[in-house]
Amino acid sequence: MEEVDKILIHSLRQAGTAVPPEVQSVRDLTPELVVEAAVRCLRAVNPTLGAPLSPLLPPGISARFRLASDLAAACQELGFGGDIGYQTFLYSSEHDTRRLLLFLVEKLPRDEGESGTEPPGKSGALLRAIGARIREQLGMPWVPPLCHPRLQRLQGTSRLHPFTTCPLVLPQSGGPPELQEYYGGAALPVPAQPPLCTRTPPALLETHMAQLSARHDWEAEWGGPGLASRLPPQEYVGRKRLRARLRALEPLRQACPPPAPGPPLDPAWLQEAFGAGGAGGALPKGSRFTRTQHHHEQDPQVLLQQMQAAAETQHPSKGAEEDAGARQASEEAALEQTLAQLDAAIDGCRGEMRDAQLSLTQAEAEVQQGRLALGGREDALRLKAQAIELLPDAQSNMAKLQLVVEASGRRIVSLAGQWERHRGPLLAQYRHLRALRDTAQLESSRRLAEIRALHERSRSAADEARRKEELYRTLVAELEALPRDVSRAVYTQRILEIVGNIRKQKEEISK
């Protein structure tokens, strides 16, 4: 069992379980190590079963029971046929723990190519530790740094930016071909639209939330009044848009009512009201009693006519109401026509903007090509200028260039020698490490063959034991079937008689 426990613990370490070096058998495993080993093996065998489970045993009793129950259910779903429950992980015996871990280790995927390419020694242990750390961090849920002080050092808080958004223009599947052409060529990519790169994620989140909110509102509205109207979606949206326009025009009509027709004012009454007498048309002076007496002195017939005119003005006739309705309808038609003209003008402006954006993009591409061509020509001009500067003293300049070329050649030769000096030890180390890898691979293959042979011998021994057990049961059954009432003396007497008869026959034959 000690060899089996060593192989089992080695397999658990390869699966990513942080088993301490002092643990040499299954008896030394704590519940925390058993839970971690089971979770690591489940994640390696079936990630969908092991991903929701945490490899760390929580401190709370109820949380421990919940995690152990989930682990037991996952092992049963994986095919474990023994008796398993939360007590297997929290209060298990050595036999149950060994049986469960052997089942999980046998389920682990075996890839000899990957195990052979893993470097042995400290580097392999370092790579395994790095992989285990990465898997542990990937299994942990992300928490904002300010909400969990322990994760501030792990996740960092050095690159924090304010959540500032900006409008984005996203491509749409429908629309006229000009709009699709604009989206395909002239429109900027979404990451390039915000003025700062830090505003791209907030803008995308805001746009996504706006689309989700609009979608949910439309589904809620179409599921209620939309279906009750028994109209197609396009017609329903058109009527809703028309009702919204009429509601927007209603405050304008109330703020600017049409002038009501009425009888003309009496000039004499105007002269009397505003004071025709006096120098320069000034208003007459007097007390309140004087003005009241002046109004009472007017003709009663004139006052009656003015009151009737005021009543007609306050209560318009039916014809006036019809004229007001017709005028309102004409105003609505005029406003609708104005809105249509404004929509057409807006569409025209959008088309002009798309054309201008396309022209601007083409101009920018031409400017970029011109800059590239100008850069190449500047390099050629600089080279020619240097060559012209070398022409007056050609012999000495040629000698200097020859010296520079020779110095460069000597430097290349020196670098090649240095590289060879470094290359030799590195190549020897590479060959040595490759030999170690091959040796480790052969050793692992040999041990694997021995393990398989042990498994075969154990299976054959178990079959032999079962066969002998069956034979034992058969013999016991035959023994139980024999009669018990026959005396042993009778059989002894018969045997003695047979022996005596045989002796007599031998004596007669010898005579």
Short mmCIF file of C-alpha atoms in Angstrom, two decimals:
data_model
loop_
_atom_site.label_atom_id
_atom_site.label_comp_id
_atom_site.label_asym_id
_atom_site.label_seq_id
_atom_site.Cartn_x
_atom_site.Cartn_y
_atom_site.Cartn_z
CA MET A 1 0.00 0.00 0.00
CA GLU A 2 2.89 2.36 0.57
CA GLU A 3 3.92 2.17 -3.09
CA VAL A 4 0.32 2.70 -4.17
CA ASP A 5 0.02 5.73 -1.88
CA LYS A 6 3.25 7.22 -3.26
CA ILE A 7 2.06 6.80 -6.84
CA LEU A 8 -1.33 8.23 -5.90
CA ILE A 9 0.18 11.32 -4.18
CA HIS A 10 2.53 11.85 -7.13
CA SER A 11 -0.46 11.79 -9.52
CA LEU A 12 -2.31 14.30 -7.30
CA ARG A 13 0.68 16.64 -7.39
CA GLN A 14 0.79 16.39 -11.18
CA ALA A 15 -2.93 17.25 -11.24
CA GLY A 16 -2.16 20.53 -9.43
CA THR A 17 -2.82 19.67 -5.78
CA ALA A 18 -0.44 21.39 -3.36
CA VAL A 19 0.47 18.28 -1.32
CA PRO A 20 3.22 19.06 1.25
CA PRO A 21 6.46 17.02 1.02
CA GLU A 22 5.92 15.47 4.47
CA VAL A 23 2.70 13.77 3.27
CA GLN A 24 3.74 10.28 2.13
CA SER A 25 0.52 8.25 2.46
CA VAL A 26 -3.24 8.63 2.27
CA ARG A 27 -3.39 8.41 6.05
CA ASP A 28 -1.65 11.82 6.31
CA LEU A 29 -4.13 13.65 4.05
CA THR A 30 -6.28 16.26 5.81
CA PRO A 31 -9.90 17.06 4.78
CA GLU A 32 -8.64 20.27 3.12
CA LEU A 33 -6.18 18.30 0.95
CA VAL A 34 -8.83 15.68 0.11
CA VAL A 35 -11.29 18.39 -1.02
CA GLU A 36 -8.62 20.19 -3.05
CA ALA A 37 -7.46 16.95 -4.71
CA ALA A 38 -11.04 15.97 -5.59
CA VAL A 39 -11.78 19.41 -7.10
CA ARG A 40 -8.52 19.44 -9.11
CA CYS A 41 -9.21 15.98 -10.50
CA LEU A 42 -12.81 16.87 -11.38
CA ARG A 43 -11.64 20.00 -13.22
CA ALA A 44 -9.09 17.95 -15.16
CA VAL A 45 -11.59 15.19 -16.05
CA ASN A 46 -14.76 17.25 -16.63
CA PRO A 47 -14.40 21.08 -16.40
CA THR A 48 -18.18 21.58 -16.38
CA LEU A 49 -18.46 19.58 -13.15
CA GLY A 50 -15.38 20.99 -11.41
CA ALA A 51 -15.58 24.66 -12.46
CA PRO A 52 -18.37 25.70 -10.01
CA LEU A 53 -16.61 24.00 -7.07
CA SER A 54 -14.00 25.75 -4.94
CA PRO A 55 -10.75 23.91 -4.08
CA LEU A 56 -10.59 25.70 -0.73
CA LEU A 57 -12.58 24.28 2.19
CA PRO A 58 -14.59 27.17 3.73
CA PRO A 59 -14.44 27.79 7.49
CA GLY A 60 -18.22 27.66 8.11
CA ILE A 61 -19.84 24.33 9.00
CA SER A 62 -22.84 24.78 6.71
CA ALA A 63 -20.61 25.88 3.81
CA ARG A 64 -18.38 22.81 4.37
CA PHE A 65 -21.40 20.48 4.28
CA ARG A 66 -22.69 22.18 1.11
CA LEU A 67 -19.33 21.91 -0.67
CA ALA A 68 -18.85 18.28 0.41
CA SER A 69 -22.38 17.37 -0.78
CA ASP A 70 -21.76 19.03 -4.17
CA LEU A 71 -18.47 17.12 -4.49
CA ALA A 72 -20.20 13.84 -3.69
CA ALA A 73 -22.90 14.53 -6.29
CA ALA A 74 -20.23 15.40 -8.91
CA CYS A 75 -18.31 12.17 -8.20
CA GLN A 76 -21.51 10.11 -8.51
CA GLU A 77 -22.30 11.83 -11.81
CA LEU A 78 -18.76 11.00 -12.98
CA GLY A 79 -19.44 7.29 -12.36
CA PHE A 80 -18.23 6.48 -8.83
CA GLY A 81 -20.17 3.44 -7.71
CA GLY A 82 -19.28 3.28 -4.01
CA ASP A 83 -21.02 4.77 -1.02
CA ILE A 84 -20.19 8.49 -0.98
CA GLY A 85 -21.52 11.54 0.82
CA TYR A 86 -20.35 14.61 2.66
CA GLN A 87 -18.83 12.37 5.36
CA THR A 88 -16.46 10.90 2.74
CA PHE A 89 -14.64 14.25 2.51
CA LEU A 90 -15.05 15.60 6.05
CA TYR A 91 -14.94 12.46 8.28
CA SER A 92 -13.66 9.75 5.94
CA SER A 93 -11.60 6.69 6.69
CA GLU A 94 -8.32 5.78 5.02
CA HIS A 95 -9.89 3.01 2.95
CA ASP A 96 -12.73 5.22 1.57
CA THR A 97 -10.34 8.09 0.80
CA ARG A 98 -7.92 5.79 -1.06
CA ARG A 99 -10.74 4.23 -3.03
CA LEU A 100 -12.16 7.62 -4.07
CA LEU A 101 -8.76 9.09 -5.01
CA LEU A 102 -7.82 5.97 -7.02
CA PHE A 103 -11.08 6.34 -8.96
CA LEU A 104 -10.41 10.02 -9.69
CA VAL A 105 -6.76 9.42 -10.67
CA GLU A 106 -7.75 6.63 -13.05
CA LYS A 107 -10.22 9.05 -14.69
CA LEU A 108 -7.50 11.67 -15.31
CA PRO A 109 -6.63 12.16 -19.00
CA ARG A 110 -3.25 10.65 -19.86
CA ASP A 111 -1.16 12.32 -22.57
CA GLU A 112 2.34 10.92 -22.74
CA GLY A 113 3.40 13.52 -25.31
CA GLU A 114 2.67 16.36 -22.93
CA SER A 115 4.24 14.58 -19.95
CA GLY A 116 7.34 13.93 -22.01
CA THR A 117 7.75 17.54 -23.10
CA GLU A 118 7.57 18.82 -19.51
CA PRO A 119 11.10 19.60 -18.29
CA PRO A 120 12.24 17.62 -15.23
CA GLY A 121 13.65 18.95 -12.00
CA LYS A 122 13.09 22.39 -10.53
CA SER A 123 11.96 23.94 -13.81
CA GLY A 124 9.15 21.39 -14.17
CA ALA A 125 8.05 21.96 -10.59
CA LEU A 126 8.11 25.72 -11.20
CA LEU A 127 5.97 25.36 -14.33
CA ARG A 128 3.50 23.15 -12.47
CA ALA A 129 3.31 25.66 -9.62
CA ILE A 130 2.74 28.51 -12.09
CA GLY A 131 0.00 26.53 -13.85
CA ALA A 132 -1.68 25.67 -10.55
CA ARG A 133 -1.54 29.33 -9.48
CA ILE A 134 -3.04 30.48 -12.79
CA ARG A 135 -5.83 27.89 -12.57
CA GLU A 136 -6.56 28.95 -8.99
CA GLN A 137 -6.77 32.61 -9.98
CA LEU A 138 -9.00 31.76 -12.96
CA GLY A 139 -11.31 29.84 -10.63
CA MET A 140 -11.70 32.81 -8.28
CA PRO A 141 -14.57 35.24 -9.05
CA TRP A 142 -13.58 38.80 -9.96
CA VAL A 143 -14.32 41.34 -7.23
CA PRO A 144 -13.80 45.14 -7.54
CA PRO A 145 -10.58 46.10 -5.73
CA LEU A 146 -12.32 48.56 -3.40
CA CYS A 147 -14.81 45.88 -2.28
CA HIS A 148 -12.24 43.35 -1.11
CA PRO A 149 -9.03 44.64 0.55
CA ARG A 150 -7.23 41.30 0.18
CA LEU A 151 -7.56 41.37 -3.62
CA GLN A 152 -6.10 44.87 -4.01
CA ARG A 153 -2.55 43.56 -4.08
CA LEU A 154 -3.49 40.76 -6.50
CA GLN A 155 -5.64 42.65 -8.99
CA GLY A 156 -4.07 46.14 -8.61
CA THR A 157 -5.57 49.61 -8.45
CA SER A 158 -2.91 51.64 -10.32
CA ARG A 159 -4.85 52.17 -13.58
CA LEU A 160 -8.25 53.49 -12.50
CA HIS A 161 -10.15 55.92 -14.75
CA PRO A 162 -13.49 57.72 -14.36
CA PHE A 163 -16.53 56.07 -15.94
CA THR A 164 -17.07 58.62 -18.74
CA THR A 165 -19.13 57.72 -21.81
CA CYS A 166 -19.61 59.18 -25.27
CA PRO A 167 -22.05 58.47 -28.15
CA LEU A 168 -21.12 55.68 -30.57
CA VAL A 169 -22.22 55.03 -34.16
CA LEU A 170 -22.76 51.27 -34.53
CA PRO A 171 -23.35 49.58 -37.92
CA GLN A 172 -26.88 48.38 -38.65
CA SER A 173 -28.04 45.60 -40.94
CA GLY A 174 -30.97 47.44 -42.56
CA GLY A 175 -31.17 50.75 -44.37
CA PRO A 176 -30.42 52.24 -47.80
CA PRO A 177 -27.28 51.15 -49.72
CA GLU A 178 -25.65 54.56 -49.17
CA LEU A 179 -25.85 54.03 -45.42
CA GLN A 180 -24.38 50.54 -45.75
CA GLU A 181 -21.57 51.95 -47.90
CA TYR A 182 -20.91 54.58 -45.24
CA TYR A 183 -20.76 51.91 -42.53
CA GLY A 184 -18.49 49.75 -44.67
CA GLY A 185 -15.93 52.37 -45.70
CA ALA A 186 -16.18 55.89 -44.33
CA ALA A 187 -17.36 55.15 -40.79
CA LEU A 188 -14.67 54.96 -38.14
CA PRO A 189 -14.23 51.72 -36.17
CA VAL A 190 -15.93 51.64 -32.80
CA PRO A 191 -12.66 51.71 -30.77
CA ALA A 192 -11.50 54.80 -32.71
CA GLN A 193 -14.70 56.83 -32.19
CA PRO A 194 -14.19 57.88 -28.52
CA PRO A 195 -11.74 60.78 -28.05
CA LEU A 196 -9.89 58.78 -25.36
CA CYS A 197 -9.22 55.06 -25.27
CA THR A 198 -10.40 54.89 -21.65
CA ARG A 199 -13.92 55.89 -22.71
CA THR A 200 -14.38 52.92 -25.06
CA PRO A 201 -15.52 50.32 -22.45
CA PRO A 202 -17.97 52.73 -20.72
CA ALA A 203 -19.39 53.80 -24.08
CA LEU A 204 -19.84 50.17 -25.18
CA LEU A 205 -21.50 49.30 -21.88
CA GLU A 206 -23.86 52.28 -22.09
CA THR A 207 -24.78 51.50 -25.73
CA HIS A 208 -25.37 47.84 -24.89
CA MET A 209 -27.58 48.74 -21.92
CA ALA A 210 -29.55 51.22 -24.05
CA GLN A 211 -30.14 48.54 -26.70
CA LEU A 212 -31.20 46.01 -24.07
CA SER A 213 -33.56 48.54 -22.45
CA ALA A 214 -35.11 49.47 -25.81
CA ARG A 215 -35.50 45.80 -26.67
CA HIS A 216 -37.19 45.03 -23.35
CA ASP A 217 -39.49 48.07 -23.68
CA TRP A 218 -40.49 47.06 -27.19
CA GLU A 219 -41.19 43.46 -26.14
CA ALA A 220 -43.28 44.65 -23.19
CA GLU A 221 -45.25 47.12 -25.34
CA TRP A 222 -45.74 44.71 -28.24
CA GLY A 223 -46.83 41.96 -25.84
CA GLY A 224 -49.58 44.20 -24.41
CA PRO A 225 -51.18 47.01 -26.46
CA GLY A 226 -49.36 45.99 -29.65
CA LEU A 227 -51.01 42.59 -29.91
CA ALA A 228 -54.33 44.03 -28.76
CA SER A 229 -54.32 46.50 -31.69
CA ARG A 230 -54.13 43.59 -34.23
CA LEU A 231 -51.83 45.64 -36.47
CA PRO A 232 -48.53 44.76 -38.14
CA PRO A 233 -45.46 46.03 -36.27
CA GLN A 234 -44.61 48.64 -38.96
CA GLU A 235 -48.12 50.10 -39.03
CA TYR A 236 -48.30 50.08 -35.24
CA VAL A 237 -45.00 51.98 -35.00
CA GLY A 238 -46.16 54.48 -37.66
CA ARG A 239 -49.39 55.22 -35.84
CA LYS A 240 -47.56 55.55 -32.55
CA ARG A 241 -45.12 58.02 -34.14
CA LEU A 242 -48.06 60.03 -35.55
CA ARG A 243 -49.73 60.17 -32.13
CA ALA A 244 -46.48 61.36 -30.59
CA ARG A 245 -46.24 64.18 -33.15
CA LEU A 246 -49.82 65.25 -32.50
CA ARG A 247 -49.17 65.29 -28.75
CA ALA A 248 -46.09 67.43 -29.37
CA LEU A 249 -48.14 69.88 -31.51
CA GLU A 250 -50.98 70.23 -28.97
CA PRO A 251 -49.03 72.54 -26.57
CA LEU A 252 -48.13 74.74 -29.56
CA ARG A 253 -51.81 75.12 -30.51
CA GLN A 254 -52.77 75.94 -26.94
CA ALA A 255 -50.00 78.53 -26.67
CA CYS A 256 -50.94 80.18 -30.01
CA PRO A 257 -54.78 79.96 -30.44
CA PRO A 258 -56.32 81.24 -33.71
CA PRO A 259 -57.94 84.74 -33.55
CA ALA A 260 -61.72 84.54 -32.97
CA PRO A 261 -63.91 86.55 -35.41
CA GLY A 262 -66.01 89.32 -33.83
CA PRO A 263 -67.83 92.59 -34.67
CA PRO A 264 -65.75 95.70 -35.24
CA LEU A 265 -65.33 98.09 -32.37
CA ASP A 266 -67.38 101.29 -32.24
CA PRO A 267 -65.17 104.32 -33.07
CA ALA A 268 -67.23 106.52 -30.81
CA TRP A 269 -66.71 104.09 -27.94
CA LEU A 270 -62.97 104.06 -28.64
CA GLN A 271 -62.88 107.85 -28.64
CA GLU A 272 -64.76 107.94 -25.41
CA ALA A 273 -62.61 105.18 -23.86
CA PHE A 274 -59.23 106.63 -24.83
CA GLY A 275 -60.29 110.30 -24.65
CA ALA A 276 -60.65 112.12 -27.99
CA GLY A 277 -60.72 115.54 -26.36
CA GLY A 278 -57.85 117.43 -24.94
CA ALA A 279 -54.72 118.86 -26.39
CA GLY A 280 -52.63 116.36 -28.26
CA GLY A 281 -55.11 113.57 -27.67
CA ALA A 282 -54.18 113.27 -24.01
CA LEU A 283 -56.31 111.22 -21.71
CA PRO A 284 -58.93 113.24 -19.79
CA LYS A 285 -58.16 113.93 -16.20
CA GLY A 286 -60.64 113.53 -13.39
CA SER A 287 -61.47 111.52 -10.39
CA ARG A 288 -62.89 108.01 -10.27
CA PHE A 289 -66.34 109.41 -9.58
CA THR A 290 -66.13 111.59 -12.71
CA ARG A 291 -65.21 108.65 -14.96
CA THR A 292 -67.97 106.49 -13.50
CA GLN A 293 -70.52 109.24 -14.06
CA HIS A 294 -69.29 109.63 -17.66
CA HIS A 295 -69.88 105.91 -18.33
CA HIS A 296 -73.36 106.03 -16.81
CA GLU A 297 -74.30 108.91 -19.07
CA GLN A 298 -73.88 106.75 -22.25
CA ASP A 299 -76.86 105.66 -24.34
CA PRO A 300 -78.50 102.43 -23.01
CA GLN A 301 -79.11 101.14 -26.57
CA VAL A 302 -75.40 101.38 -27.37
CA LEU A 303 -74.49 99.58 -24.19
CA LEU A 304 -76.95 96.75 -25.05
CA GLN A 305 -75.42 96.30 -28.51
CA GLN A 306 -71.93 96.16 -27.03
CA MET A 307 -73.01 93.51 -24.48
CA GLN A 308 -74.55 91.35 -27.25
CA ALA A 309 -71.37 91.62 -29.29
CA ALA A 310 -69.31 90.59 -26.28
CA ALA A 311 -71.63 87.61 -25.64
CA GLU A 312 -71.29 86.49 -29.29
CA THR A 313 -67.54 86.85 -28.93
CA GLN A 314 -67.49 84.70 -25.79
CA HIS A 315 -69.90 82.08 -27.23
CA PRO A 316 -69.06 81.48 -30.89
CA SER A 317 -71.61 79.91 -33.12
CA LYS A 318 -71.50 76.41 -34.61
CA GLY A 319 -70.22 77.76 -37.89
CA ALA A 320 -67.32 79.43 -36.09
CA GLU A 321 -66.47 76.08 -34.41
CA GLU A 322 -66.48 74.34 -37.79
CA ASP A 323 -64.26 77.09 -39.21
CA ALA A 324 -61.87 76.65 -36.25
CA GLY A 325 -61.78 72.84 -36.82
CA ALA A 326 -61.09 73.31 -40.52
CA ARG A 327 -58.38 75.84 -39.72
CA GLN A 328 -56.86 73.43 -37.18
CA ALA A 329 -56.89 70.62 -39.75
CA SER A 330 -55.22 72.87 -42.32
CA GLU A 331 -52.61 73.87 -39.74
CA GLU A 332 -51.99 70.21 -38.93
CA ALA A 333 -51.57 69.42 -42.61
CA ALA A 334 -49.19 72.38 -42.99
CA LEU A 335 -47.20 71.26 -39.95
CA GLU A 336 -47.07 67.68 -41.28
CA GLN A 337 -45.81 68.99 -44.61
CA THR A 338 -43.22 71.11 -42.78
CA LEU A 339 -42.10 68.09 -40.78
CA ALA A 340 -41.80 66.01 -43.94
CA GLN A 341 -39.73 68.77 -45.55
CA LEU A 342 -37.51 68.93 -42.45
CA ASP A 343 -37.08 65.14 -42.51
CA ALA A 344 -36.13 65.30 -46.18
CA ALA A 345 -33.68 68.13 -45.44
CA ILE A 346 -32.17 66.12 -42.57
CA ASP A 347 -31.79 63.07 -44.82
CA GLY A 348 -30.14 65.26 -47.44
CA CYS A 349 -27.76 66.67 -44.84
CA ARG A 350 -26.92 63.16 -43.69
CA GLY A 351 -26.16 62.12 -47.25
CA GLU A 352 -23.96 65.16 -47.71
CA MET A 353 -22.20 64.35 -44.42
CA ARG A 354 -21.59 60.77 -45.60
CA ASP A 355 -20.22 62.03 -48.91
CA ALA A 356 -18.04 64.56 -47.12
CA GLN A 357 -16.79 61.89 -44.71
CA LEU A 358 -16.00 59.59 -47.64
CA SER A 359 -14.17 62.38 -49.44
CA LEU A 360 -12.27 63.20 -46.24
CA THR A 361 -11.24 59.57 -45.84
CA GLN A 362 -10.02 59.41 -49.42
CA ALA A 363 -8.14 62.67 -48.96
CA GLU A 364 -6.51 61.35 -45.78
CA ALA A 365 -5.48 58.15 -47.60
CA GLU A 366 -3.97 60.23 -50.43
CA VAL A 367 -2.15 62.43 -47.91
CA GLN A 368 -0.76 59.33 -46.16
CA GLN A 369 0.44 57.91 -49.49
CA GLY A 370 2.02 61.25 -50.33
CA ARG A 371 3.80 61.30 -46.97
CA LEU A 372 5.15 57.80 -47.54
CA ALA A 373 6.38 58.73 -51.00
CA LEU A 374 7.88 61.94 -49.61
CA GLY A 375 9.67 59.97 -46.88
CA GLY A 376 11.24 57.65 -49.47
CA ARG A 377 12.31 60.57 -51.61
CA GLU A 378 13.78 62.35 -48.56
CA ASP A 379 15.88 59.26 -47.78
CA ALA A 380 17.10 59.08 -51.38
CA LEU A 381 17.86 62.82 -51.34
CA ARG A 382 19.79 62.50 -48.08
CA LEU A 383 21.83 59.61 -49.51
CA LYS A 384 22.61 61.54 -52.68
CA ALA A 385 23.57 64.62 -50.65
CA GLN A 386 26.02 62.55 -48.61
CA ALA A 387 27.45 61.08 -51.80
CA ILE A 388 27.87 64.57 -53.31
CA GLU A 389 29.64 65.72 -50.13
CA LEU A 390 32.13 62.85 -50.56
CA LEU A 391 32.91 63.64 -54.21
CA PRO A 392 35.49 66.49 -53.74
CA ASP A 393 37.89 64.25 -51.77
CA ALA A 394 37.03 60.91 -53.31
CA GLN A 395 40.28 59.00 -52.62
CA SER A 396 40.46 59.77 -48.91
CA ASN A 397 36.72 59.21 -48.49
CA MET A 398 37.00 55.85 -50.27
CA ALA A 399 39.85 54.90 -47.95
CA LYS A 400 37.76 55.90 -44.93
CA LEU A 401 34.81 53.85 -46.21
CA GLN A 402 37.14 50.90 -46.78
CA LEU A 403 38.37 51.21 -43.17
CA VAL A 404 34.77 51.34 -41.91
CA VAL A 405 33.89 48.22 -43.94
CA GLU A 406 36.93 46.34 -42.64
CA ALA A 407 36.14 47.37 -39.06
CA SER A 408 32.55 46.15 -39.53
CA GLY A 409 33.84 42.85 -40.92
CA ARG A 410 36.23 42.38 -37.98
CA ARG A 411 33.38 43.19 -35.59
CA ILE A 412 31.15 40.59 -37.27
CA VAL A 413 33.92 37.98 -36.99
CA SER A 414 34.39 38.87 -33.30
CA LEU A 415 30.67 38.59 -32.65
CA ALA A 416 30.62 35.22 -34.45
CA GLY A 417 33.44 33.98 -32.20
CA GLN A 418 31.63 35.20 -29.10
CA TRP A 419 28.47 33.47 -30.28
CA GLU A 420 30.36 30.22 -30.79
CA ARG A 421 31.80 30.46 -27.27
CA HIS A 422 28.31 30.95 -25.88
CA ARG A 423 26.75 28.40 -28.23
CA GLY A 424 28.97 25.49 -27.17
CA PRO A 425 27.93 25.37 -23.47
CA LEU A 426 24.32 26.06 -24.36
CA LEU A 427 24.29 23.24 -26.90
CA ALA A 428 25.90 20.87 -24.38
CA GLN A 429 23.36 21.87 -21.76
CA TYR A 430 20.54 21.38 -24.26
CA ARG A 431 21.78 17.90 -25.14
CA HIS A 432 22.18 17.04 -21.45
CA LEU A 433 18.66 18.24 -20.67
CA ARG A 434 17.33 16.33 -23.66
CA ALA A 435 19.06 13.15 -22.43
CA LEU A 436 17.56 13.73 -18.97
CA ARG A 437 14.16 14.17 -20.54
CA ASP A 438 14.52 10.96 -22.54
CA THR A 439 15.69 9.14 -19.42
CA ALA A 440 12.77 10.48 -17.41
CA GLN A 441 10.40 9.51 -20.19
CA LEU A 442 11.82 5.97 -20.32
CA GLU A 443 11.65 5.72 -16.53
CA SER A 444 8.04 6.90 -16.53
CA SER A 445 7.22 4.41 -19.31
CA ARG A 446 8.88 1.61 -17.34
CA ARG A 447 7.01 2.53 -14.19
CA LEU A 448 3.79 2.75 -16.14
CA ALA A 449 4.43 -0.73 -17.54
CA GLU A 450 5.14 -2.00 -14.03
CA ILE A 451 1.93 -0.42 -12.75
CA ARG A 452 -0.03 -2.02 -15.58
CA ALA A 453 1.63 -5.39 -14.85
CA LEU A 454 0.71 -5.00 -11.17
CA HIS A 455 -2.86 -4.22 -12.18
CA GLU A 456 -2.93 -7.33 -14.40
CA ARG A 457 -1.48 -9.51 -11.62
CA SER A 458 -3.94 -8.11 -9.13
CA ARG A 459 -6.78 -8.83 -11.54
CA SER A 460 -5.53 -12.39 -12.14
CA ALA A 461 -5.10 -12.95 -8.40
CA ALA A 462 -8.62 -11.68 -7.81
CA ASP A 463 -9.93 -14.03 -10.53
CA GLU A 464 -8.02 -16.99 -9.00
CA ALA A 465 -9.37 -16.11 -5.56
CA ARG A 466 -12.90 -15.95 -6.92
CA ARG A 467 -12.41 -19.32 -8.70
CA LYS A 468 -11.10 -21.02 -5.54
CA GLU A 469 -13.91 -19.46 -3.56
CA GLU A 470 -16.40 -20.99 -5.98
CA LEU A 471 -14.62 -24.38 -5.74
CA TYR A 472 -14.68 -24.19 -1.95
CA ARG A 473 -18.38 -23.42 -1.97
CA THR A 474 -18.99 -26.36 -4.35
CA LEU A 475 -17.06 -28.79 -2.16
CA VAL A 476 -18.82 -27.55 0.94
CA ALA A 477 -22.16 -28.09 -0.81
CA GLU A 478 -21.17 -31.63 -1.83
CA LEU A 479 -20.05 -32.34 1.72
CA GLU A 480 -23.34 -31.11 3.07
CA ALA A 481 -25.18 -33.34 0.57
CA LEU A 482 -23.46 -36.56 1.75
CA PRO A 483 -25.50 -38.78 4.16
CA ARG A 484 -24.70 -38.47 7.83
CA ASP A 485 -26.29 -41.74 9.18
CA VAL A 486 -23.67 -44.26 7.82
CA SER A 487 -21.26 -45.58 10.46
CA ARG A 488 -17.52 -45.42 9.92
CA ALA A 489 -16.96 -48.93 11.28
CA VAL A 490 -18.97 -50.50 8.47
CA TYR A 491 -16.78 -48.83 5.84
CA THR A 492 -13.68 -49.89 7.78
CA GLN A 493 -14.85 -53.52 7.90
CA ARG A 494 -15.54 -53.50 4.15
CA ILE A 495 -12.11 -52.08 3.42
CA LEU A 496 -10.45 -54.76 5.57
CA GLU A 497 -12.43 -57.52 3.81
CA ILE A 498 -11.40 -56.16 0.41
CA VAL A 499 -7.76 -56.02 1.51
CA GLY A 500 -8.00 -59.65 2.83
CA ASN A 501 -9.51 -60.86 -0.42
CA ILE A 502 -6.76 -59.17 -2.42
CA ARG A 503 -4.09 -60.78 -0.19
CA LYS A 504 -5.65 -64.23 -0.68
CA GLN A 505 -5.75 -63.75 -4.45
CA LYS A 506 -2.06 -62.79 -4.47
CA GLU A 507 -1.17 -65.92 -2.45
CA GLU A 508 -3.14 -68.15 -4.82
CA ILE A 509 -1.50 -66.54 -7.82
CA SER A 510 1.97 -66.97 -6.29
CA LYS A 511 1.28 -70.73 -5.68
#
